[in-house]
PDB file of C-alpha atoms in Angstrom:
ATOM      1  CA  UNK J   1       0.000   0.000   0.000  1.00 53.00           C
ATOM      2  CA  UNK J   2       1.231   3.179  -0.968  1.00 68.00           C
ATOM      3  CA  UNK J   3       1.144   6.345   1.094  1.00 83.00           C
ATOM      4  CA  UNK J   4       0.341   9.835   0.046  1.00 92.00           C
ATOM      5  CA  UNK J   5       2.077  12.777   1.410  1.00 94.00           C
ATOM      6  CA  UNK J   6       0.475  16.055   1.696  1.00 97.00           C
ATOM      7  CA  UNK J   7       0.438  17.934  -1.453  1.00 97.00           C
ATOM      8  CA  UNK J   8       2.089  21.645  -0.590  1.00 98.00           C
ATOM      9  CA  UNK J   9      -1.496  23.173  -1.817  1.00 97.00           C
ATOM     10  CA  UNK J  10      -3.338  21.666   1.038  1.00 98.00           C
ATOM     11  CA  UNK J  11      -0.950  22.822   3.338  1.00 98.00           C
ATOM     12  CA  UNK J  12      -0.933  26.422   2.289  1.00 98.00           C
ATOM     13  CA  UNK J  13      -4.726  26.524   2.443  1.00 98.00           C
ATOM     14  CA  UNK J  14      -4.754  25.357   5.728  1.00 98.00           C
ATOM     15  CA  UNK J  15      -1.803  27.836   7.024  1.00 99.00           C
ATOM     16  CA  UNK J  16      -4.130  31.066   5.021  1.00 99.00           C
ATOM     17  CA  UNK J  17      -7.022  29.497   6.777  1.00 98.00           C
ATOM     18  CA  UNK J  18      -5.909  29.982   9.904  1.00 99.00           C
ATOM     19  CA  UNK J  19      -4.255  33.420   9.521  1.00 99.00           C
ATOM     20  CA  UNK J  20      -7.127  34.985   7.507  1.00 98.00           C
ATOM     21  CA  UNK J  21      -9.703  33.404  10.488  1.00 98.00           C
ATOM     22  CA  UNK J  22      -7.477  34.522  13.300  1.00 98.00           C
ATOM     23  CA  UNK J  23      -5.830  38.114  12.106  1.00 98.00           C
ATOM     24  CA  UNK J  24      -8.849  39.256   9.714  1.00 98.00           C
ATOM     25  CA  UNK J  25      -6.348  40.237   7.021  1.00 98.00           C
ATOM     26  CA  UNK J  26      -5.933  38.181   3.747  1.00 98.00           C
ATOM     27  CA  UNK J  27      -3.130  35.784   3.067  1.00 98.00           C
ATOM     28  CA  UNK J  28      -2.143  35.390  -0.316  1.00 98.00           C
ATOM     29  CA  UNK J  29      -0.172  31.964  -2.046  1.00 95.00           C
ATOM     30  CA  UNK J  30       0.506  34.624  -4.609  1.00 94.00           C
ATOM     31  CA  UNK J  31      -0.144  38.686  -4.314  1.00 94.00           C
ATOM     32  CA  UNK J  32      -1.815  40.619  -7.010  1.00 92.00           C
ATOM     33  CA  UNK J  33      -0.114  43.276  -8.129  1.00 88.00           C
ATOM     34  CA  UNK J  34      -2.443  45.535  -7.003  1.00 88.00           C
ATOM     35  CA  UNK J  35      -3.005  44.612  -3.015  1.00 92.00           C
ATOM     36  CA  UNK J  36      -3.677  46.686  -0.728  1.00 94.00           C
ATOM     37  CA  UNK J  37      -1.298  45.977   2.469  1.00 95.00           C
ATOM     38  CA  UNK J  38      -1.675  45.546   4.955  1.00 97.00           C
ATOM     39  CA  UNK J  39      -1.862  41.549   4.293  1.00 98.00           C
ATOM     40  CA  UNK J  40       0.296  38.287   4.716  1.00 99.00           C
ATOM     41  CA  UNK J  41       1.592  36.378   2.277  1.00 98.00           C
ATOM     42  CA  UNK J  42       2.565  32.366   2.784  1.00 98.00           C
ATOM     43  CA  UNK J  43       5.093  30.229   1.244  1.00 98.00           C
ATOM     44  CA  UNK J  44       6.882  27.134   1.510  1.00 98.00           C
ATOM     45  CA  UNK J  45      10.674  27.566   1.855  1.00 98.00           C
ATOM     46  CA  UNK J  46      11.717  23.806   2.519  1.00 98.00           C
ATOM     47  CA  UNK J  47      10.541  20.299   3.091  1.00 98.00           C
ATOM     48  CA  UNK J  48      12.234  17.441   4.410  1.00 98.00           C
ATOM     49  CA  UNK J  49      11.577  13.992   5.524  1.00 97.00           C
ATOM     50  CA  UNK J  50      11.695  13.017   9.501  1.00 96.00           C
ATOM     51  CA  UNK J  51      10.366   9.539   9.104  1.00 95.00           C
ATOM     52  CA  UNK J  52      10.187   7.403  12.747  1.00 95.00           C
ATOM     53  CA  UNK J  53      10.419   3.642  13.458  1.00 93.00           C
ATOM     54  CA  UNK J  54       6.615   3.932  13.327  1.00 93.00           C
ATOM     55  CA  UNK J  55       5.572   7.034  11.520  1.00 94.00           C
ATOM     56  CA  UNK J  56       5.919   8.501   7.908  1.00 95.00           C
ATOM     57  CA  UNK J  57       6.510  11.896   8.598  1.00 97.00           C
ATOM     58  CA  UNK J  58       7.697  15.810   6.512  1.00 98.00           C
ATOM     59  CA  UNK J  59       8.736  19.056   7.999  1.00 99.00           C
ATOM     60  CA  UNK J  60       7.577  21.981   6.571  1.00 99.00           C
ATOM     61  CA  UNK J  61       9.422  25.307   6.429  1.00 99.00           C
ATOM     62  CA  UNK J  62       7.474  28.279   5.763  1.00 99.00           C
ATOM     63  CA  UNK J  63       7.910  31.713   5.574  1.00 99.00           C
ATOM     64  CA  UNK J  64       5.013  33.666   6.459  1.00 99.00           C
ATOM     65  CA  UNK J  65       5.577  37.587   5.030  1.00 98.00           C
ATOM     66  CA  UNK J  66       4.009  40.252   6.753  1.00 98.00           C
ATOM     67  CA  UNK J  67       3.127  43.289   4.519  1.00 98.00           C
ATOM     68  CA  UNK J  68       2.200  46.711   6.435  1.00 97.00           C
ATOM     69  CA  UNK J  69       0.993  49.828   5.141  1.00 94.00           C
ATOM     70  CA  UNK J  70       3.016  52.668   4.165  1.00 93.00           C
ATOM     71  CA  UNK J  71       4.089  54.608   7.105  1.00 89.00           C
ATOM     72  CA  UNK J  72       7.180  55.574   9.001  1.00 88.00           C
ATOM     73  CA  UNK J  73       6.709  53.983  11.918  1.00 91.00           C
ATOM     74  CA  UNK J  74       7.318  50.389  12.666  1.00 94.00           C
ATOM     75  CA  UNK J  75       4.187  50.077  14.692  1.00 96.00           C
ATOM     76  CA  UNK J  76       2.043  48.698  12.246  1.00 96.00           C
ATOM     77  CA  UNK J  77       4.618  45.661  11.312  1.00 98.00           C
ATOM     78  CA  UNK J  78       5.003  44.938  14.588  1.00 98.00           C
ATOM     79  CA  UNK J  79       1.252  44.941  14.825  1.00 98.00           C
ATOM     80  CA  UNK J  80       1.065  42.366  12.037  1.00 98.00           C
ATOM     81  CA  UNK J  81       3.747  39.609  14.284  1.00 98.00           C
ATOM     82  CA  UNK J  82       1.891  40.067  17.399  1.00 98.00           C
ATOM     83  CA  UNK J  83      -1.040  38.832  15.328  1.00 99.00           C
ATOM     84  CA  UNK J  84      -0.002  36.247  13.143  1.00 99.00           C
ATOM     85  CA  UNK J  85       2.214  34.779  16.044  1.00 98.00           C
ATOM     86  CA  UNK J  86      -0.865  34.465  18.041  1.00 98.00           C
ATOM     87  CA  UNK J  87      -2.719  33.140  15.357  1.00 98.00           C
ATOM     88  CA  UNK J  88      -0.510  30.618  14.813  1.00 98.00           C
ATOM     89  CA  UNK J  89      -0.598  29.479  18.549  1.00 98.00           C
ATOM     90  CA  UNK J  90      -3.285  27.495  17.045  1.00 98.00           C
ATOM     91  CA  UNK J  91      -2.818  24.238  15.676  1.00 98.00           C
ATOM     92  CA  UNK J  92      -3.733  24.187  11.891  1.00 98.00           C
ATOM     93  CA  UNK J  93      -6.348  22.162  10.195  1.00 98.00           C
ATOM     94  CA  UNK J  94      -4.903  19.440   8.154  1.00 98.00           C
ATOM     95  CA  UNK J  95      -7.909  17.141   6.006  1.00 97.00           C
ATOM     96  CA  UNK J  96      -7.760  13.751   6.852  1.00 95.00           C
ATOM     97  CA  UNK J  97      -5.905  11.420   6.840  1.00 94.00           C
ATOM     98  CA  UNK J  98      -2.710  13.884   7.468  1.00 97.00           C
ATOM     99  CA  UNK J  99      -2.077  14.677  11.292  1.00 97.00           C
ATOM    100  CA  UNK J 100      -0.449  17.370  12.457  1.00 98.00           C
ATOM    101  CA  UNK J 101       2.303  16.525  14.790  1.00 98.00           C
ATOM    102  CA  UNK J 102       4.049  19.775  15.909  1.00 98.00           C
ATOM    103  CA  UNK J 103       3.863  23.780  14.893  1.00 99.00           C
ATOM    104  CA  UNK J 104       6.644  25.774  15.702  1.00 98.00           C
ATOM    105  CA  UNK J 105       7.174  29.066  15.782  1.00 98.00           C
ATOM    106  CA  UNK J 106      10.614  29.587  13.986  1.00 98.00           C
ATOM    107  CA  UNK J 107      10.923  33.495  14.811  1.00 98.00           C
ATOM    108  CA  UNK J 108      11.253  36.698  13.081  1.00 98.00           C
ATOM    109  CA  UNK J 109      13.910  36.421  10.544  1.00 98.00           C
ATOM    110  CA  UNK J 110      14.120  40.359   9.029  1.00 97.00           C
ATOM    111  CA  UNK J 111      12.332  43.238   9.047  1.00 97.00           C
ATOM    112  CA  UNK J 112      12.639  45.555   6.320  1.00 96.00           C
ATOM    113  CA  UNK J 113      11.317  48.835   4.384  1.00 95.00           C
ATOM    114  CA  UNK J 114      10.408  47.672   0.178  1.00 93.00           C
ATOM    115  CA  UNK J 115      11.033  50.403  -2.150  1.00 91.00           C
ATOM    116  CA  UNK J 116       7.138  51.146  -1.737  1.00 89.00           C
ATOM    117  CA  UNK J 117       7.712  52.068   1.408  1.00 92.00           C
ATOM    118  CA  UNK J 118       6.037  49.335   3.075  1.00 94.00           C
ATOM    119  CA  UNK J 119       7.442  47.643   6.099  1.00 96.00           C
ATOM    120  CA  UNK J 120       7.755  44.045   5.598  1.00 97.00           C
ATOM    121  CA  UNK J 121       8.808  41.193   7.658  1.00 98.00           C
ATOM    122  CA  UNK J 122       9.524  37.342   7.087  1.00 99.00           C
ATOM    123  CA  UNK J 123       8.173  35.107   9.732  1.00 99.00           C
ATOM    124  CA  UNK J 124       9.217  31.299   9.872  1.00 99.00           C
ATOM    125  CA  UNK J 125       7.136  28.407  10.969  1.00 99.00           C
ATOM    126  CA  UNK J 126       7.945  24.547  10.822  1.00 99.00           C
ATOM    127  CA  UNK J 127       4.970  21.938  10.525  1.00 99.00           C
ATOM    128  CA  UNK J 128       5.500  18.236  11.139  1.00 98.00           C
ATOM    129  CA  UNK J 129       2.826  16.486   9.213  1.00 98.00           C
ATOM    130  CA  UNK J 130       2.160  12.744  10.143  1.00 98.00           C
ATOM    131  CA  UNK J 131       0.857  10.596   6.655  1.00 96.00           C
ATOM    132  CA  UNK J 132       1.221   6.899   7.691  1.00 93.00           C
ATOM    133  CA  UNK J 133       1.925   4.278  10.282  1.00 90.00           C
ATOM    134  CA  UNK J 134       4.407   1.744   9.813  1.00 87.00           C
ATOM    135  CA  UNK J 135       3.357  -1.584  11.111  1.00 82.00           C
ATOM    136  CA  UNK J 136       5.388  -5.305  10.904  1.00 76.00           C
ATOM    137  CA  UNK J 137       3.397  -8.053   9.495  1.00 74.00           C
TER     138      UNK J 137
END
């Protein structure tokens, strides 16, 4: 029997879920070029396998990007981590038959002003996603 891992789609639309649900702002897979920040945007950075004796398991690296409005204070990025950290407090939603095995907040990695003058920061997370048990016969 063959085991499917979880495809990086399902992933990201479980990470937006949770950040649009828990900060009220959008996150994007993929901004339009005509967004209005403030908003986050998602994306897988890395994924590698951390099988067990008994589990089939992948680690998840993603970068969650924090977009704030134009401003010269710092306030409203900072605004945007406070939130999306405490979103992600929460365990995400995974469909069955994936389970989610840990979510870990990675830190801030930069901050930054973009040549629109919007601050913007890079958030990590790491997701351990359980997709099989292995069993001797």
């Amino acid at each position: 029997m063959a085991y499917q891992r979880i495809g990086l789609t399902t992933l990201i639309a479980s990470i937006q879920d949770k950040i649009q649900t828990r900060t009220k702002l959008k996150c994007y897979d993929s901004v339009p070029g005509n967004a209005p920040s403030p908003f986050y945007f998602a994306e897988v950075i890395n994924t590698t396998p951390a099988n067990t004796k008994t589990m089939f398991r992948d680690n998840f690296t993603v970068w969650v990007h924090a977009i704030a409005e134009k401003g010269n204070s710092s306030v409203g990025v900072y605004t945007m981590i406070e939130q999306l950290q405490e979103a992600l407090t929460e365990n995400i939603v995974l469909p069955e038959p994936f389970e989610l095995i840990m979510q870990t907040d990675g830190g801030v990695q930069t901050i930054q002003t973009d040549e629109t003058g919007e601050k913007h920061a890079v958030v990590t997370f790491d997701f351990m996603v359980c997709y099989g048990f292995k069993c001797k016969m």
